[in-house]
CSV table of C-alpha atoms and ligand atoms in Angstrom, one decimal:
chain,number,residue,atom,x,y,z
A,1162,MET,CA,-21.3,71.5,-34.2
A,1163,ARG,CA,-19.4,73.9,-36.4
A,1164,HIS,CA,-15.9,72.6,-37.4
A,1165,ALA,CA,-13.2,74.6,-35.6
A,1166,VAL,CA,-10.5,74.5,-38.3
A,1167,ASP,CA,-11.5,76.2,-41.6
A,1168,LEU,CA,-9.9,74.9,-44.7
A,1169,SER,CA,-12.6,76.0,-47.1
A,1170,GLY,CA,-11.4,76.6,-50.7
A,1171,ARG,CA,-8.0,74.9,-50.0
A,1172,VAL,CA,-6.8,71.9,-52.0
A,1173,ALA,CA,-4.9,69.1,-50.2
A,1174,ILE,CA,-3.1,66.1,-51.5
A,1175,VAL,CA,-3.0,63.2,-49.0
A,1176,THR,CA,-0.7,60.3,-49.9
A,1177,GLY,CA,-1.7,56.8,-48.9
A,1178,ALA,CA,-5.2,58.1,-48.2
A,1179,ASN,CA,-6.9,54.8,-48.9
A,1180,SER,CA,-6.5,53.5,-45.4
A,1181,GLY,CA,-5.4,54.1,-41.8
A,1182,ILE,CA,-4.1,57.5,-40.8
A,1183,GLY,CA,-4.2,58.8,-44.4
A,1184,ARG,CA,-7.9,57.9,-44.7
A,1185,GLY,CA,-8.6,59.7,-41.4
A,1186,VAL,CA,-6.7,62.8,-42.5
A,1187,ALA,CA,-8.5,62.9,-45.9
A,1188,LEU,CA,-11.9,62.7,-44.2
A,1189,GLU,CA,-11.0,65.4,-41.6
A,1190,LEU,CA,-9.6,67.8,-44.1
A,1191,ALA,CA,-12.7,67.4,-46.2
A,1192,ARG,CA,-14.9,68.0,-43.1
A,1193,ALA,CA,-12.9,71.2,-42.6
A,1194,GLY,CA,-13.8,72.3,-46.1
A,1195,ALA,CA,-10.8,71.3,-48.2
A,1196,LYS,CA,-10.9,69.7,-51.6
A,1197,VAL,CA,-9.0,66.5,-51.2
A,1198,VAL,CA,-6.9,64.4,-53.6
A,1199,VAL,CA,-7.0,60.9,-52.2
A,1200,ASN,CA,-3.8,59.2,-53.4
A,1201,HIS,CA,-3.6,55.5,-53.4
A,1202,ARG,CA,-1.2,52.9,-54.7
A,1203,PRO,CA,-1.9,51.6,-58.3
A,1204,ASN,CA,-3.4,48.2,-57.4
A,1205,GLN,CA,-7.0,47.0,-57.4
A,1206,ASP,CA,-7.4,46.8,-53.6
A,1207,SER,CA,-6.0,50.2,-52.9
A,1208,GLU,CA,-7.9,51.7,-55.7
A,1209,GLN,CA,-11.2,50.3,-54.4
A,1210,ARG,CA,-10.4,51.7,-50.9
A,1211,GLY,CA,-9.4,55.0,-52.3
A,1212,HIS,CA,-12.7,55.3,-54.2
A,1213,ALA,CA,-14.6,54.4,-51.1
A,1214,VAL,CA,-12.9,57.3,-49.2
A,1215,VAL,CA,-13.9,59.7,-52.1
A,1216,GLN,CA,-17.4,58.3,-51.8
A,1217,ASP,CA,-17.5,58.9,-48.1
A,1218,ILE,CA,-16.3,62.5,-48.7
A,1219,THR,CA,-18.8,63.3,-51.5
A,1220,ASN,CA,-21.7,61.6,-49.6
A,1221,ALA,CA,-21.0,64.1,-46.8
A,1222,GLY,CA,-21.1,67.0,-49.2
A,1223,GLY,CA,-17.4,67.4,-49.7
A,1224,GLN,CA,-15.2,67.3,-52.8
A,1225,ALA,CA,-12.5,64.7,-53.5
A,1226,VAL,CA,-10.8,62.8,-56.3
A,1227,ALA,CA,-8.9,59.5,-56.2
A,1228,ILE,CA,-5.5,59.5,-58.0
A,1229,ALA,CA,-3.3,56.4,-58.3
A,1230,ALA,CA,0.5,56.8,-57.8
A,1231,ASP,CA,3.3,54.9,-56.3
A,1232,ILE,CA,5.0,57.7,-54.4
A,1233,SER,CA,8.3,56.0,-54.4
A,1234,ARG,CA,8.5,56.5,-58.2
A,1235,GLU,CA,9.5,59.9,-59.5
A,1236,ASP,CA,7.3,59.7,-62.7
A,1237,ASP,CA,4.3,58.7,-60.6
A,1238,VAL,CA,4.8,61.6,-58.3
A,1239,GLU,CA,5.1,64.1,-61.2
A,1240,GLN,CA,1.9,62.6,-62.7
A,1241,LEU,CA,0.1,62.8,-59.4
A,1242,PHE,CA,0.8,66.5,-59.0
A,1243,ARG,CA,-0.1,67.2,-62.6
A,1244,ALA,CA,-3.4,65.3,-62.4
A,1245,ALA,CA,-4.2,67.0,-59.0
A,1246,SER,CA,-3.8,70.5,-60.4
A,1247,ASN,CA,-5.6,69.6,-63.6
A,1248,HIS,CA,-8.5,68.6,-61.4
A,1249,PHE,CA,-8.5,71.2,-58.6
A,1250,GLN,CA,-6.0,73.9,-59.8
A,1251,ASP,CA,-3.6,75.2,-57.2
A,1252,ILE,CA,-2.5,72.9,-54.4
A,1253,ASP,CA,-2.3,74.4,-50.9
A,1254,ILE,CA,-1.4,71.5,-48.7
A,1255,LEU,CA,0.6,68.3,-49.0
A,1256,VAL,CA,0.2,65.6,-46.3
A,1257,ASN,CA,3.1,63.3,-46.8
A,1258,ASN,CA,1.5,60.2,-45.2
A,1259,ALA,CA,2.2,57.0,-47.2
A,1260,GLY,CA,4.4,54.7,-45.3
A,1261,ILE,CA,5.1,51.0,-44.9
A,1262,GLU,CA,6.8,48.5,-42.5
A,1263,GLN,CA,9.0,45.5,-43.4
A,1264,PRO,CA,10.2,44.2,-40.0
A,1265,ALA,CA,13.1,41.7,-39.8
A,1266,PRO,CA,16.0,41.0,-37.5
A,1267,ILE,CA,19.1,42.8,-38.8
A,1268,GLN,CA,20.9,39.5,-39.6
A,1269,ASP,CA,18.0,38.5,-41.9
A,1270,MET,CA,17.0,41.8,-43.3
A,1271,THR,CA,17.3,41.7,-47.1
A,1272,LEU,CA,18.5,44.7,-49.1
A,1273,ALA,CA,15.1,44.6,-50.7
A,1274,GLN,CA,13.4,45.0,-47.3
A,1275,TRP,CA,15.7,47.9,-46.4
A,1276,GLN,CA,15.3,49.6,-49.7
A,1277,LYS,CA,11.5,49.3,-50.0
A,1278,VAL,CA,11.0,51.0,-46.7
A,1279,ILE,CA,13.5,53.8,-47.4
A,1280,ASP,CA,12.0,54.2,-50.9
A,1281,THR,CA,8.5,54.7,-49.6
A,1282,ASN,CA,9.0,56.4,-46.2
A,1283,LEU,CA,11.9,58.7,-47.0
A,1284,THR,CA,12.5,59.0,-50.8
A,1285,GLY,CA,8.7,59.1,-51.4
A,1286,GLN,CA,8.3,61.9,-48.9
A,1287,PHE,CA,11.2,63.8,-50.6
A,1288,LEU,CA,9.7,63.4,-54.0
A,1289,CYS,CA,6.3,64.6,-52.9
A,1290,ALA,CA,7.8,67.5,-50.9
A,1291,ARG,CA,9.9,68.6,-53.9
A,1292,ALA,CA,6.8,68.5,-56.2
A,1293,ALA,CA,4.8,70.4,-53.6
A,1294,ALA,CA,7.6,73.0,-53.2
A,1295,ARG,CA,7.7,73.5,-57.0
A,1296,ALA,CA,4.0,73.9,-57.2
A,1297,PHE,CA,3.9,76.4,-54.3
A,1298,LEU,CA,6.8,78.5,-55.7
A,1299,ASN,CA,5.4,78.6,-59.2
A,1300,ARG,CA,1.9,79.5,-58.1
A,1301,THR,CA,0.3,82.6,-59.7
A,1302,PRO,CA,-1.4,84.6,-58.5
A,1303,LYS,CA,0.1,84.2,-55.0
A,1304,PRO,CA,-2.3,83.5,-52.1
A,1305,PRO,CA,-3.5,86.4,-49.9
A,1306,ALA,CA,-0.7,88.0,-47.9
A,1307,GLU,CA,-2.0,86.8,-44.6
A,1308,ALA,CA,-1.8,83.1,-45.6
A,1309,ALA,CA,1.2,80.9,-46.2
A,1310,ALA,CA,2.1,80.2,-49.8
A,1311,GLY,CA,1.8,76.4,-49.0
A,1312,LYS,CA,2.0,73.9,-46.2
A,1313,ILE,CA,3.8,70.5,-46.1
A,1314,ILE,CA,3.0,68.1,-43.3
A,1315,PHE,CA,5.0,65.0,-42.9
A,1316,ILE,CA,3.5,62.0,-41.1
A,1317,SER,CA,6.5,60.8,-39.2
A,1318,SER,CA,6.4,58.5,-36.1
A,1319,VAL,CA,7.4,58.3,-32.5
A,1320,HIS,CA,10.2,56.2,-34.1
A,1321,GLU,CA,11.9,59.3,-35.4
A,1322,VAL,CA,13.2,59.5,-31.8
A,1323,ILE,CA,12.5,56.0,-30.3
A,1324,PRO,CA,14.8,53.3,-31.5
A,1325,TRP,CA,12.9,50.2,-32.8
A,1326,ALA,CA,14.5,46.8,-32.7
A,1327,PHE,CA,13.6,44.6,-35.7
A,1328,GLN,CA,12.3,47.6,-37.5
A,1329,SER,CA,15.7,49.4,-38.1
A,1330,ASN,CA,14.8,50.2,-41.7
A,1331,TYR,CA,11.6,51.9,-40.5
A,1332,ALA,CA,13.2,53.8,-37.6
A,1333,ALA,CA,16.0,54.9,-40.0
A,1334,SER,CA,13.4,56.2,-42.5
A,1335,LYS,CA,11.6,58.2,-39.8
A,1336,GLY,CA,14.9,59.6,-38.3
A,1337,GLY,CA,15.6,60.7,-41.8
A,1338,VAL,CA,12.2,62.3,-42.1
A,1339,SER,CA,12.9,64.4,-39.0
A,1340,LEU,CA,15.9,66.2,-40.5
A,1341,LEU,CA,14.4,66.3,-44.0
A,1342,MET,CA,11.4,68.1,-42.5
A,1343,GLN,CA,13.6,70.6,-40.5
A,1344,SER,CA,15.9,71.3,-43.3
A,1345,LEU,CA,13.1,72.0,-45.7
A,1346,ALA,CA,11.4,74.2,-43.1
A,1347,GLN,CA,14.6,76.2,-42.7
A,1348,GLU,CA,15.0,76.4,-46.5
A,1349,LEU,CA,11.4,77.4,-47.4
A,1350,ALA,CA,10.4,79.7,-44.5
A,1351,PRO,CA,11.5,82.8,-46.4
A,1352,MET,CA,9.2,81.8,-49.2
A,1353,LYS,CA,6.3,81.5,-46.7
A,1354,ILE,CA,6.1,77.8,-47.1
A,1355,ARG,CA,5.5,76.1,-43.8
A,1356,VAL,CA,6.8,72.6,-43.2
A,1357,ASN,CA,6.0,70.5,-40.1
A,1358,SER,CA,5.6,66.9,-38.9
A,1359,VAL,CA,3.0,65.0,-37.0
A,1360,ALA,CA,4.6,62.1,-35.2
A,1361,PRO,CA,1.9,59.5,-34.2
A,1362,GLY,CA,2.4,56.8,-31.6
A,1363,ALA,CA,0.3,53.7,-31.6
A,1364,ILE,CA,-2.8,54.4,-33.7
A,1365,ARG,CA,-5.5,51.8,-34.3
A,1366,THR,CA,-4.9,51.1,-38.1
A,1367,PRO,CA,-4.1,48.0,-40.2
A,1368,ILE,CA,-0.4,48.6,-40.1
A,1369,ASN,CA,-0.1,47.6,-36.5
A,1370,ALA,CA,-3.1,45.3,-36.0
A,1371,PRO,CA,-1.1,42.6,-34.3
A,1372,ALA,CA,-0.2,45.1,-31.6
A,1373,TRP,CA,-3.9,45.7,-30.6
A,1374,ASN,CA,-6.2,43.1,-32.0
A,1375,THR,CA,-6.0,40.7,-29.1
A,1376,PRO,CA,-6.6,41.6,-25.4
A,1377,GLU,CA,-3.1,40.4,-24.5
A,1378,ALA,CA,-1.4,42.4,-27.2
A,1379,LEU,CA,-3.4,45.5,-26.3
A,1380,ALA,CA,-2.6,45.1,-22.6
A,1381,SER,CA,1.1,45.0,-23.4
A,1382,LEU,CA,0.9,47.9,-25.8
A,1383,LEU,CA,-0.9,50.0,-23.1
A,1384,LYS,CA,2.1,49.7,-20.8
A,1385,LEU,CA,3.9,52.0,-23.4
A,1386,ILE,CA,1.1,54.6,-23.4
A,1387,PRO,CA,0.8,56.7,-20.2
A,1388,TYR,CA,-2.5,58.2,-21.4
A,1389,GLY,CA,-4.0,54.8,-21.1
A,1390,ARG,CA,-5.6,54.3,-24.6
A,1391,ILE,CA,-4.6,53.5,-28.1
A,1392,GLY,CA,-4.8,56.4,-30.6
A,1393,GLU,CA,-7.4,56.7,-33.3
A,1394,PRO,CA,-6.9,58.1,-36.8
A,1395,GLU,CA,-9.0,61.1,-35.8
A,1396,ASP,CA,-6.5,62.0,-33.1
A,1397,VAL,CA,-3.8,62.4,-35.7
A,1398,ALA,CA,-6.2,63.9,-38.3
A,1399,ARG,CA,-7.2,66.8,-36.0
A,1400,ALA,CA,-3.5,67.7,-35.4
A,1401,VAL,CA,-2.9,67.6,-39.2
A,1402,ALA,CA,-5.9,69.8,-39.9
A,1403,TRP,CA,-4.6,72.4,-37.4
A,1404,LEU,CA,-1.1,72.4,-39.0
A,1405,ALA,CA,-2.7,72.7,-42.4
A,1406,SER,CA,-4.8,75.7,-41.4
A,1407,ASP,CA,-3.8,79.4,-41.0
A,1408,ASP,CA,-4.5,79.0,-37.2
A,1409,SER,CA,-0.9,77.6,-37.0
A,1410,ASP,CA,0.6,80.3,-39.2
A,1411,TYR,CA,3.6,80.9,-37.0
A,1412,VAL,CA,4.5,77.2,-36.7
A,1413,THR,CA,7.2,75.8,-38.9
A,1414,GLY,CA,9.9,73.2,-38.4
A,1415,SER,CA,8.0,71.6,-35.5
A,1416,THR,CA,7.2,68.0,-34.8
A,1417,LEU,CA,3.9,67.5,-33.0
A,1418,PHE,CA,3.9,64.2,-31.2
A,1419,VAL,CA,0.4,62.7,-31.0
A,1420,ASP,CA,1.2,59.7,-29.0
A,1421,GLY,CA,-0.6,59.6,-25.6
A,1422,GLY,CA,2.8,60.2,-24.0
A,1423,MET,CA,4.6,57.3,-25.6
A,1424,THR,CA,7.8,59.4,-26.0
A,1425,LEU,CA,7.8,60.2,-22.3
A,1426,TYR,CA,9.8,57.1,-21.3
A,1427,PRO,CA,6.8,55.7,-19.3
A,1428,GLU,CA,8.9,52.9,-17.7
A,1429,PHE,CA,10.7,55.6,-15.7
A,1430,ARG,CA,7.5,56.5,-13.8
A,1431,GLY,CA,8.4,55.7,-10.2
A,1432,ALA,CA,11.6,54.0,-11.3
A,1433,GLY,CA,15.2,54.9,-12.2
B,2835,BGC,C1,4.2,52.2,-36.3
B,2835,BGC,C2,3.2,51.3,-35.6
B,2835,BGC,C3,3.6,51.3,-34.1
B,2835,BGC,C4,3.8,52.8,-33.6
B,2835,BGC,C5,4.3,52.8,-32.1
B,2835,BGC,C6,4.2,53.6,-35.7
B,2835,BGC,O1,5.1,54.4,-36.4
B,2835,BGC,O2,3.8,52.3,-37.7
B,2835,BGC,O3,3.3,50.0,-36.1
B,2835,BGC,O4,2.5,50.7,-33.4
B,2835,BGC,O5,4.7,53.5,-34.4
B,2835,BGC,O6,5.3,51.9,-31.9
């Protein structure tokens, strides 16, 4: 079957692409024809997984390179973008995906737990978005008139709108991502840079394994999902590919919830 979204010739950086949603996005963008920079954290385990994603892409006939960078660090982000453009020239797409959780009741949450989540999920997304905006604005020659000059896609969460007890650092980071994304979309639209978010619900990845890896946990999770199934990385990846393509050329400043209806207050169905 021919792939519906065409990203051939485009270059995409996907942060945190060694596992979970990031991995799914990297594979999907490559299937759509993009050359993909698979960013991973600079440790042995992430590096191995990052290289495995590159291998999967190249085995399928695509192009990809793994580049290590801790996106919460300014120097690492600068280095990531330099290395990416040395390898693939102009960057067209940033998928700001890398994110972590550090749950704790508020009375026990350490400043380190708060800071680590904000540093990765919010400051890291700012640093990468800034680097991408600079790269798009400095690009010569400009891309063809019918295409955007660049696209930034934030991977947010349903928790940009749903409060989350014991994960206040995480929810605060994603609430921040919501207005960061919209502010950048407003700021960059005149320069033909499109900025959007995909907000996943419960997706089957390592980050939330305890929420789905036993039948009891899965049954209780499904009460929160009107559509009746957990999401898969491909569900998110297809939405990202569309937002990264020129098919969504008139879309900017939007959050696309990919959550099986989790944000629809399912407990109000027949109640209230
Ligand atoms: C979190 C997951 C959680 C999901 C729905 C995501 O942002 O990373 O752990 O399962 O939201 O609550």
